[in-house]
Tab-separated table of N, CA and C in Angstrom:
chain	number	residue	atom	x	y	z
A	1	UNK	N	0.847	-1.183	0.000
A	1	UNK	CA	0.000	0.000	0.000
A	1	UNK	C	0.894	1.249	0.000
A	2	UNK	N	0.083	2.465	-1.102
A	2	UNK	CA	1.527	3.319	-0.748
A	2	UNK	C	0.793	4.272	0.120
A	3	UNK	N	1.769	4.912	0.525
A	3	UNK	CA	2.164	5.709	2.270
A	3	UNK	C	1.198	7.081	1.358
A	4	UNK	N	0.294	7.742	2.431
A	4	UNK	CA	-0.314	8.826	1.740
A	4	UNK	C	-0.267	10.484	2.920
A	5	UNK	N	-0.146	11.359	2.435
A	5	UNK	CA	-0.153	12.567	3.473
A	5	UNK	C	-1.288	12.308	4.526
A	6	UNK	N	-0.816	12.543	5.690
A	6	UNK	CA	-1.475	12.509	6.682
A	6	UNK	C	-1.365	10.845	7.367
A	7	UNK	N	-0.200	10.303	6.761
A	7	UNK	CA	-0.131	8.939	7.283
A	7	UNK	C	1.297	9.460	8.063
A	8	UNK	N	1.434	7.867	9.143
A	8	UNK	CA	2.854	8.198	9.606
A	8	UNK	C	3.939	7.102	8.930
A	9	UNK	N	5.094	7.835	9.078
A	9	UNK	CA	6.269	6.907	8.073
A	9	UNK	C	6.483	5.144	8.666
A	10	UNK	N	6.604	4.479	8.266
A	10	UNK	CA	6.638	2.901	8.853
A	10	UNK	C	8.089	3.086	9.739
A	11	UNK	N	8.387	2.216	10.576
A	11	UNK	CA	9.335	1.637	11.156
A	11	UNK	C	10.366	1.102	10.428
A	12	UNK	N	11.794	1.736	10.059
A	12	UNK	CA	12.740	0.505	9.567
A	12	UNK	C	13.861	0.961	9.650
A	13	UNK	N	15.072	0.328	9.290
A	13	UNK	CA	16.741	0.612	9.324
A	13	UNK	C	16.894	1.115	8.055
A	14	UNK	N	17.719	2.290	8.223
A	14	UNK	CA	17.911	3.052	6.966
A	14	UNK	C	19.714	2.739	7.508
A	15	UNK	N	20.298	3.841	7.079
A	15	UNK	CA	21.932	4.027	6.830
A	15	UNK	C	22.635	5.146	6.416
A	16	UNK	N	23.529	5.861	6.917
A	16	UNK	CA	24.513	6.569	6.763
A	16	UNK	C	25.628	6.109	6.922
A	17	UNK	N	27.091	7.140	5.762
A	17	UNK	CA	28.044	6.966	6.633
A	17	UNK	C	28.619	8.450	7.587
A	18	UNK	N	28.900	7.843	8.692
A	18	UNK	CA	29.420	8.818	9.248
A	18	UNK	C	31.021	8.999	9.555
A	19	UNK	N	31.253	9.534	10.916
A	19	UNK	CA	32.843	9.688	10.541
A	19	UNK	C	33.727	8.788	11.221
A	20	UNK	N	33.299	7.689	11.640
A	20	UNK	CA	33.684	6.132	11.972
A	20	UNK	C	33.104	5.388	10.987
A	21	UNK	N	32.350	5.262	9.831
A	21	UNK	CA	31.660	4.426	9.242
A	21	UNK	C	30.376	4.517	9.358
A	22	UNK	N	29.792	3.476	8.620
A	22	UNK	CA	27.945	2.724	8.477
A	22	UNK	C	27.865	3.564	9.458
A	23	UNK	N	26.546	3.948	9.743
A	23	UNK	CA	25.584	4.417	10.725
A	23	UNK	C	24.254	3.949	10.441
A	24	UNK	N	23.484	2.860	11.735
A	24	UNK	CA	22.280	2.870	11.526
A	24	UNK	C	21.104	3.623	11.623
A	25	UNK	N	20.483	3.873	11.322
A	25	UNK	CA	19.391	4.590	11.891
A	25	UNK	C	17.594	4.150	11.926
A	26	UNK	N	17.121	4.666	12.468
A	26	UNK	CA	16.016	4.190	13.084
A	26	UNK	C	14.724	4.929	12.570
A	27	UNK	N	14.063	4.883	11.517
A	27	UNK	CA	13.552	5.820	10.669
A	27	UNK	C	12.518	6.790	11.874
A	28	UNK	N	11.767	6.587	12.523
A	28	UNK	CA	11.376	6.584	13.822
A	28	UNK	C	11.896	7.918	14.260
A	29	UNK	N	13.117	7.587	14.795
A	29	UNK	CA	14.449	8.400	15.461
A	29	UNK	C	14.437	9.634	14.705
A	30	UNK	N	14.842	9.310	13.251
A	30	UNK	CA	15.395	10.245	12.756
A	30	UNK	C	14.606	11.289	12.105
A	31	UNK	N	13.471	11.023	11.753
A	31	UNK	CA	12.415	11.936	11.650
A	31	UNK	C	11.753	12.160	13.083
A	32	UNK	N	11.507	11.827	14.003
A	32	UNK	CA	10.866	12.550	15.173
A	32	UNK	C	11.499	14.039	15.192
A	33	UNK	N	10.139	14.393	15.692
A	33	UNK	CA	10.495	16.272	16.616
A	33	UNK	C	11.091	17.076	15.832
A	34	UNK	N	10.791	16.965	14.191
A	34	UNK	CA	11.502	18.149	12.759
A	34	UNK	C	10.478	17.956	12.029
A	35	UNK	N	10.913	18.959	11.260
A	35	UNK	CA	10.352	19.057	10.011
A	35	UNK	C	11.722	18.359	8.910
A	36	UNK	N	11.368	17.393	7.917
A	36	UNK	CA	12.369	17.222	7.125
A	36	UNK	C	11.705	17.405	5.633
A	37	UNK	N	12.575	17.162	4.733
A	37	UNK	CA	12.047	17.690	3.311
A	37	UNK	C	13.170	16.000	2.887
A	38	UNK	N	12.255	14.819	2.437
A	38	UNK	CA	12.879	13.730	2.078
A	38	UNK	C	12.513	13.944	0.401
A	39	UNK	N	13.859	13.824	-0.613
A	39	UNK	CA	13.483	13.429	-1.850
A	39	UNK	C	14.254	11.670	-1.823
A	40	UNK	N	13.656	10.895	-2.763
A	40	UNK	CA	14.339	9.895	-3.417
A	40	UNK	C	14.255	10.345	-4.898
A	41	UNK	N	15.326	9.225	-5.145
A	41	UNK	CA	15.859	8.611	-6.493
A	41	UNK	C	15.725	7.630	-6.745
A	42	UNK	N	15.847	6.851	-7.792
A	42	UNK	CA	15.999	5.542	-8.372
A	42	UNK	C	17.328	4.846	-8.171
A	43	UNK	N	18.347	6.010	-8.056
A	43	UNK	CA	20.070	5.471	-8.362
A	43	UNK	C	20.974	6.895	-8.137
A	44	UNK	N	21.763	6.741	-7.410
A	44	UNK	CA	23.451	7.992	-7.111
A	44	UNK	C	23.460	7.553	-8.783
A	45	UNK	N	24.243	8.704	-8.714
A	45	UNK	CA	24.975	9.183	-10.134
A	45	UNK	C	24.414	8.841	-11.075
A	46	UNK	N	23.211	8.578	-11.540
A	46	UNK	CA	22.371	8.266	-12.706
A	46	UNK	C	21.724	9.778	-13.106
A	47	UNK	N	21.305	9.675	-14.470
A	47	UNK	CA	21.445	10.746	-15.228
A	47	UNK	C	20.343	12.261	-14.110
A	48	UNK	N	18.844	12.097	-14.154
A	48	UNK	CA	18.212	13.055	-13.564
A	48	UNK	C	18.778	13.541	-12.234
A	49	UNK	N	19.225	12.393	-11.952
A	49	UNK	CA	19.168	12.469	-9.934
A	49	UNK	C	20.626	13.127	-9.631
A	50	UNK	N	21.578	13.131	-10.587
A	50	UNK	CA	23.100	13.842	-10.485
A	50	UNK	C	22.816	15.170	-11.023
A	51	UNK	N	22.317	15.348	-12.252
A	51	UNK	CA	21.932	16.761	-13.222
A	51	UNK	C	20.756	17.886	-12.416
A	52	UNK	N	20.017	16.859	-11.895
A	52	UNK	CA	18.622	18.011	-11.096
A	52	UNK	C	18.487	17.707	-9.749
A	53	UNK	N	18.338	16.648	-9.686
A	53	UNK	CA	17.028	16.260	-8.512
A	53	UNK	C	18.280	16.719	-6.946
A	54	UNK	N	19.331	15.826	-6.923
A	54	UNK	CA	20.566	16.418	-5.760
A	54	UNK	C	20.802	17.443	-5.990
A	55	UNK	N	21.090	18.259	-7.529
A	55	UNK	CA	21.583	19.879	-6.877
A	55	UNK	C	20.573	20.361	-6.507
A	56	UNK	N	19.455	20.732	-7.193
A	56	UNK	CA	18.241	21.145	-6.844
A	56	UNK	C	17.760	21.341	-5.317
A	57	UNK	N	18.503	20.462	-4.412
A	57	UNK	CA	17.992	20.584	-3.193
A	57	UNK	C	18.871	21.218	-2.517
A	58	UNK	N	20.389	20.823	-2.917
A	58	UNK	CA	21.185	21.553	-2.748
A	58	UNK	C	21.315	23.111	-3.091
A	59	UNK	N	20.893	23.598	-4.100
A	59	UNK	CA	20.906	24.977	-4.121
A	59	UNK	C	19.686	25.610	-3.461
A	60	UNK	N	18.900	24.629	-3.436
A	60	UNK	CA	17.556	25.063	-2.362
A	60	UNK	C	17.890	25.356	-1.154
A	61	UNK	N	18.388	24.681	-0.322
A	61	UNK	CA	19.028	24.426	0.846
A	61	UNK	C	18.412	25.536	1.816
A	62	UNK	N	19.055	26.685	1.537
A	62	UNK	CA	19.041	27.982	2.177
A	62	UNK	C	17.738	28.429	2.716
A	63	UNK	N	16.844	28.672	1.500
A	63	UNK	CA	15.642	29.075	1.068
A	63	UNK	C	14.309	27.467	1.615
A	64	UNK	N	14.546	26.813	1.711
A	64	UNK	CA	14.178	25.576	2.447
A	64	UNK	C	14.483	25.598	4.119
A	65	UNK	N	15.425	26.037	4.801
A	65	UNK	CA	15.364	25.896	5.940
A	65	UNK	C	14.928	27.210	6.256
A	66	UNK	N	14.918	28.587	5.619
A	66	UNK	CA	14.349	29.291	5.799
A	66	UNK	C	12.777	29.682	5.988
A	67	UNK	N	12.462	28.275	5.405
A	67	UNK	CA	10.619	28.429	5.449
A	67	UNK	C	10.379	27.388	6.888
A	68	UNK	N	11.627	27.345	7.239
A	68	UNK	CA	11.337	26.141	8.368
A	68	UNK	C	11.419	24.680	8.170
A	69	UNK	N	12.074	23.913	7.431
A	69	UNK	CA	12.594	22.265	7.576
A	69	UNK	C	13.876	22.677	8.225
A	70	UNK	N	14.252	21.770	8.619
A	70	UNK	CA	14.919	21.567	9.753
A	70	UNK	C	16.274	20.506	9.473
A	71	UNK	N	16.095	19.505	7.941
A	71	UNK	CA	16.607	18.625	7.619
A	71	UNK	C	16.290	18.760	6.156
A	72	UNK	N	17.177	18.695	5.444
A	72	UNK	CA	16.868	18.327	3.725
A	72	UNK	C	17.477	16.545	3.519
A	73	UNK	N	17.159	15.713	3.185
A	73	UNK	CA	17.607	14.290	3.244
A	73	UNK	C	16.828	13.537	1.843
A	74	UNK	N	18.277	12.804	1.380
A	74	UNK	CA	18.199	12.259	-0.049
A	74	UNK	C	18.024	10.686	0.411
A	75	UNK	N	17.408	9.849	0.123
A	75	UNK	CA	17.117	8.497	0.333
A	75	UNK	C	17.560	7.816	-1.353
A	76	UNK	N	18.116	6.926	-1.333
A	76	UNK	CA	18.192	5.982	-2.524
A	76	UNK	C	18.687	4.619	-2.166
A	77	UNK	N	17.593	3.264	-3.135
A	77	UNK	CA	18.553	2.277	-3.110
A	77	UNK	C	19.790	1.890	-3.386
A	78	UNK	N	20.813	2.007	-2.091
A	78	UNK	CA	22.339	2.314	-2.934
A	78	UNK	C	22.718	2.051	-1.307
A	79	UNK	N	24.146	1.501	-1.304
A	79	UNK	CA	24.669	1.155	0.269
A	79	UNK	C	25.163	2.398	0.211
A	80	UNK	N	25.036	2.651	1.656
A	80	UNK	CA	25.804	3.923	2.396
A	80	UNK	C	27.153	4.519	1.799
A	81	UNK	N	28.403	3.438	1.626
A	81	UNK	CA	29.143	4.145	0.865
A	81	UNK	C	29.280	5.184	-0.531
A	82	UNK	N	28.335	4.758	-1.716
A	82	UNK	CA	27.864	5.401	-2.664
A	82	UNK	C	26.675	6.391	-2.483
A	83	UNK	N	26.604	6.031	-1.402
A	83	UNK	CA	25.444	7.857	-0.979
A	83	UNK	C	26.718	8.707	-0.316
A	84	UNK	N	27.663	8.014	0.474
A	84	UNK	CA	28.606	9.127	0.425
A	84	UNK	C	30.196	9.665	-0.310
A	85	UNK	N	30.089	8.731	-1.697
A	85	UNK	CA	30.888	9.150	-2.481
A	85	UNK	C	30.006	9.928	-3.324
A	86	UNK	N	28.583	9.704	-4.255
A	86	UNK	CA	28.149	10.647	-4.570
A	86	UNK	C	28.137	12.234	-3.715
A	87	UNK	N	27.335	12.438	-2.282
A	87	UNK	CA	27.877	13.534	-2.075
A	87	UNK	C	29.125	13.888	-1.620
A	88	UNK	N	29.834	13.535	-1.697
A	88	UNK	CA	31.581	14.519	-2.292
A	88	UNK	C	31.567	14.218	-3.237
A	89	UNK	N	31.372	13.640	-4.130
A	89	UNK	CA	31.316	14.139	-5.925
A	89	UNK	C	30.429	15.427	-6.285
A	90	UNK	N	29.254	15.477	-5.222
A	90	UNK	CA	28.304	16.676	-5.810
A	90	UNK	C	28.617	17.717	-4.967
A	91	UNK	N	29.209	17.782	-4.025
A	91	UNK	CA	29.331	18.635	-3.006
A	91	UNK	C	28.384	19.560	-2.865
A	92	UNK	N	27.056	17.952	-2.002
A	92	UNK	CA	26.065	18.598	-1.273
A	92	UNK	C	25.876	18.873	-0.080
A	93	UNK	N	27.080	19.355	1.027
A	93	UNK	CA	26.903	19.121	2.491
A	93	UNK	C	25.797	19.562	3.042
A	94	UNK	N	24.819	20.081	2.638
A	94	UNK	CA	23.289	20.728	3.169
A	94	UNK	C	22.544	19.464	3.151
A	95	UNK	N	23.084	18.449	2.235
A	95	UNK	CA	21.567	17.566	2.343
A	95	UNK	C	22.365	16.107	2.563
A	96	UNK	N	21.091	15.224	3.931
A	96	UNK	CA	21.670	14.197	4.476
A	96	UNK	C	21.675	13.020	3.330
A	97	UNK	N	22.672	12.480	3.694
A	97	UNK	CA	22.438	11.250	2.067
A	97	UNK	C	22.295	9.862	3.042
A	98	UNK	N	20.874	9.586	3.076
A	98	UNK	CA	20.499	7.980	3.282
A	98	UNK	C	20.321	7.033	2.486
A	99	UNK	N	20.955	5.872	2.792
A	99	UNK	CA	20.949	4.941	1.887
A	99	UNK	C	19.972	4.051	2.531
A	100	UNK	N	19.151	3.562	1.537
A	100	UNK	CA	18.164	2.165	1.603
A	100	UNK	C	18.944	0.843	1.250
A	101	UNK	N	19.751	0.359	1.566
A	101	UNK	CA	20.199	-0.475	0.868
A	101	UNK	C	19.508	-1.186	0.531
A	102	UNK	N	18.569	-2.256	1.267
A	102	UNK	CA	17.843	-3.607	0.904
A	102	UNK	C	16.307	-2.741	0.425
A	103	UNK	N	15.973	-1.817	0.082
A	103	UNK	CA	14.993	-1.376	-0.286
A	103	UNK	C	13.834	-1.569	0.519
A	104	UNK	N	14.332	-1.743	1.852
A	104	UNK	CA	13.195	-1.898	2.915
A	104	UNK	C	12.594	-0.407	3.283
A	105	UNK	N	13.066	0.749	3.058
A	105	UNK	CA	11.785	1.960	2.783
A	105	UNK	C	10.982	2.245	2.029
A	106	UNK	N	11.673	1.808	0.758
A	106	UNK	CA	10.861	1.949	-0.411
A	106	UNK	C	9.618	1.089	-0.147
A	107	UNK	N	10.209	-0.251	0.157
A	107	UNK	CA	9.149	-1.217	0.148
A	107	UNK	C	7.667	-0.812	0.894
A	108	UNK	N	8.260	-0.571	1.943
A	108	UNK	CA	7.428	0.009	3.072
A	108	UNK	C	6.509	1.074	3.342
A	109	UNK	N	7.158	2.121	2.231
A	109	UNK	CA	6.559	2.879	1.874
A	109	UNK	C	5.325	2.952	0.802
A	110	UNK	N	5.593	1.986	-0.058
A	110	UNK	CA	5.037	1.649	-1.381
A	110	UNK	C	5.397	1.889	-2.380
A	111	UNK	N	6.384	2.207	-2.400
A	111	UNK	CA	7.097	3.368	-3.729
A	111	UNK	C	8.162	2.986	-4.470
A	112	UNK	N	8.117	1.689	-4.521
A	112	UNK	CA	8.821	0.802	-5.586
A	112	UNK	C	8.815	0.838	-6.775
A	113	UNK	N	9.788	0.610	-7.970
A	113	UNK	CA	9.558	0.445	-9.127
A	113	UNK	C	10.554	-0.517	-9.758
A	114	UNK	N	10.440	-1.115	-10.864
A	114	UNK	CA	11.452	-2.208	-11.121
A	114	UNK	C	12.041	-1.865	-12.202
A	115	UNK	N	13.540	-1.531	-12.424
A	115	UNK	CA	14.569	-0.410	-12.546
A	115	UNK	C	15.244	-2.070	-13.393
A	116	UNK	N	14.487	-3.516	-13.571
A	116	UNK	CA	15.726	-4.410	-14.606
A	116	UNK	C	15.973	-4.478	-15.835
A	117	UNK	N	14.970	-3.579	-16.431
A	117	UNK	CA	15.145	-3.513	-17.505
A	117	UNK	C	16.586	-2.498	-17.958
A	118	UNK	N	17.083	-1.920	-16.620
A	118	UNK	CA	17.914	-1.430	-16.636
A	118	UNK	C	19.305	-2.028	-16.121
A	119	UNK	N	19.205	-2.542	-15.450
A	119	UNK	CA	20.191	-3.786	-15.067
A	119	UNK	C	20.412	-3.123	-13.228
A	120	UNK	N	19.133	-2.335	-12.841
A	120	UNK	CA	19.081	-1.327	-11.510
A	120	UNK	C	18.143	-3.070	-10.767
A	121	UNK	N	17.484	-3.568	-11.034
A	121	UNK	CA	16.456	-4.422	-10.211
A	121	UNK	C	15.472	-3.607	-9.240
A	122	UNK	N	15.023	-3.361	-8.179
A	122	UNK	CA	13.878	-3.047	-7.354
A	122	UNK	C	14.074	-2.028	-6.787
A	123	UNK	N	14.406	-0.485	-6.766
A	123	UNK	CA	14.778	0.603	-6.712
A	123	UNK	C	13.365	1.285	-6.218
A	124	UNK	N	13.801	2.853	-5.661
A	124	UNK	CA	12.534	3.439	-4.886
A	124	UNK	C	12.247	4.452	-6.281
A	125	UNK	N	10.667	4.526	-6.408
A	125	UNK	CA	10.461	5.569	-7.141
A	125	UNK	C	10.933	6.989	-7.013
A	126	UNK	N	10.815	7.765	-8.191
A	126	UNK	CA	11.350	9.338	-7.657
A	126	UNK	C	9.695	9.767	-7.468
A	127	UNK	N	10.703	10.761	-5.988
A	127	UNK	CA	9.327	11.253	-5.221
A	127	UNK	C	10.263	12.152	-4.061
A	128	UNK	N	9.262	13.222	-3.754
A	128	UNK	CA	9.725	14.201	-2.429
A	128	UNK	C	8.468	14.144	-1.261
A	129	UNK	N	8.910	14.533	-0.072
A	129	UNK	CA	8.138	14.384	0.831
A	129	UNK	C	8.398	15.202	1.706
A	130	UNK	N	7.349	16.291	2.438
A	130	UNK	CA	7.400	16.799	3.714
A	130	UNK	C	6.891	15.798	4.756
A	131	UNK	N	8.221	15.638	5.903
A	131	UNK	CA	7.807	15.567	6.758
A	131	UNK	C	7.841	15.877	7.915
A	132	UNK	N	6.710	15.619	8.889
A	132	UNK	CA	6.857	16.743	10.240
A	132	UNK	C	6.538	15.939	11.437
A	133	UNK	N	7.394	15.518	12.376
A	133	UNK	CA	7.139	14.790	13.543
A	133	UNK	C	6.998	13.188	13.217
A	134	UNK	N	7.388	12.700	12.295
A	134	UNK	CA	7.373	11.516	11.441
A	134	UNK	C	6.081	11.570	10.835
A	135	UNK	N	5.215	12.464	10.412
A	135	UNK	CA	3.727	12.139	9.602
A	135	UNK	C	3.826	13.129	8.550
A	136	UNK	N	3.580	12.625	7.197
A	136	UNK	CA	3.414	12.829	6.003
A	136	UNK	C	2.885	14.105	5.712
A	137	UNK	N	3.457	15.008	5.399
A	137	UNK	CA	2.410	16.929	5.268
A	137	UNK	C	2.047	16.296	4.165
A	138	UNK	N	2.936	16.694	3.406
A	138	UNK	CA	3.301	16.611	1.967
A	138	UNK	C	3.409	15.373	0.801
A	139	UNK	N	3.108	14.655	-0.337
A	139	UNK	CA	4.161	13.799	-1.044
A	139	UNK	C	3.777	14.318	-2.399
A	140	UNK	N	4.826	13.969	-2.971
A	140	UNK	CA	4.683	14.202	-4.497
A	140	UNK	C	5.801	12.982	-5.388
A	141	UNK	N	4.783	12.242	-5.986
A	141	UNK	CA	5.146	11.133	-6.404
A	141	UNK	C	5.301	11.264	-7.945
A	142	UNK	N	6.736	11.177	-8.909
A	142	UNK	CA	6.943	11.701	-10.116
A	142	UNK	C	5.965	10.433	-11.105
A	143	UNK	N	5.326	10.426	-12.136
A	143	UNK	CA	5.000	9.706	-13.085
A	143	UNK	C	6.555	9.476	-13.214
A	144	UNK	N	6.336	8.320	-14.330
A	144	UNK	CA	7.899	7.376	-14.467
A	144	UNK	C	8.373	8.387	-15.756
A	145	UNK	N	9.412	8.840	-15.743
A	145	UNK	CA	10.087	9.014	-16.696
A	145	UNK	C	10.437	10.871	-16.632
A	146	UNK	N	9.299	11.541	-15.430
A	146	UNK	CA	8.838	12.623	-15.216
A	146	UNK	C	10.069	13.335	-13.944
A	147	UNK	N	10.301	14.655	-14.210
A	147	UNK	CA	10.937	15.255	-12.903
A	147	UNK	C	10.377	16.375	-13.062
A	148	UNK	N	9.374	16.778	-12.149
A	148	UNK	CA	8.940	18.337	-12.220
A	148	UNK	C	8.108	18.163	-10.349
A	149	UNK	N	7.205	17.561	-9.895
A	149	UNK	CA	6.841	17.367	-8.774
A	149	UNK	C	7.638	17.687	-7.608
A	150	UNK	N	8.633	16.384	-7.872
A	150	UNK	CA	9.837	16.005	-6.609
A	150	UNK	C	10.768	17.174	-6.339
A	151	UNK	N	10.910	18.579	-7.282
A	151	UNK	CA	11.576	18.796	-7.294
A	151	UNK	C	11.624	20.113	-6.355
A	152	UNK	N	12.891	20.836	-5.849
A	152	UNK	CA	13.133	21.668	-4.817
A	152	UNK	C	12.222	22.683	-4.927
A	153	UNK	N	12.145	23.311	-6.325
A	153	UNK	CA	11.429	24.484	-6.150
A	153	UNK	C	9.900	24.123	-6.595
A	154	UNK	N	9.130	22.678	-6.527
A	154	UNK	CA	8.151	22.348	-6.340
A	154	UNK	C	7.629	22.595	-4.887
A	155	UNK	N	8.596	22.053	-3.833
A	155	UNK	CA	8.732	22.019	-2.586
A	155	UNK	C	8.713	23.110	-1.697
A	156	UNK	N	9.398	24.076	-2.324
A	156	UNK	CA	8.757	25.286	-1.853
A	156	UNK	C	7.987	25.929	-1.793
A	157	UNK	N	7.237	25.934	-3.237
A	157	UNK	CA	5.872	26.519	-3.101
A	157	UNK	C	4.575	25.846	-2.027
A	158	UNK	N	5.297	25.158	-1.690
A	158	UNK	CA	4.447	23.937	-0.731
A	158	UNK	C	4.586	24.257	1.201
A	159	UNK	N	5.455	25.253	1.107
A	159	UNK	CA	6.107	25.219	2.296
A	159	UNK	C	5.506	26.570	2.722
């Protein structure tokens, strides 16, 4: 079932790295008591999500915590290390880079899509999300092939 505004986010282990390594996290945890502004991707360094969708939030950044989020955070199926070699390749330090590895948010969320025809397998749809105290303000879920919704300065007018 997919996750709809005014729902609260499911329970699960997401991932960072931090400055010892892996970091788990507790989806729970890490959205409680903020406002965050979550986009996904399909894939780090793949064509939309390197060209728009990461800078986009990144040059948002400013103008986003200024309306009040508290957190800007990129989710993709991808292990922690390649969420943090992509950002130092993009040099986005404004926005948190979580990795889904086993696609247990996506799943959970509902927001799956199957990426084999690409040689990607079970990847999270592109989509952005306000959220506030772990419950859904906001979502905006891209049609496949589409980037105009998910995107930063969609998100603002929203804010």
């Amino acid at each position: 079932m997919k996750i709809s505004e005014g729902d609260t986010l499911p329970q699960v282990k997401i991932s960072k790295v931090g400055e010892s390594g892996p970091e788990q996290l507790d989806t729970r945890e890490f959205f409680a008591g903020r406002k965050v502004a979550l986009f996904a991707v399909p894939g780090a360094f793949t064509p939309t999500c390197s060209a728009k969708h990461l800078p986009g939030f990144s040059e948002k950044a400013k103008e986003l915590k200024d309306k009040g989020v508290d957190e800007i955070a990129c989710i993709s199926v991808n292990d922690p290390f390649v969420m943090a070699a992509w950002q130092k390749a993009d040099g986005s330090g404004d926005v948190t880079m979580l990795a889904d590895g086993n696609g247990d948010f996506a799943e959970a969320v509902g927001l799956t899509m199957d990426g084999s025809n690409f040689g990607m397998g079970r990847r999270s749809q592109r989509y952005s999300m306000l959220v506030e105290d772990g419950q859904v303000r906001k979502l905006n879920v891209e049609k496949p092939g589409d980037f105009s919704v998910s995107s930063a300065e969609h998100m603002l007018t929203q804010l």
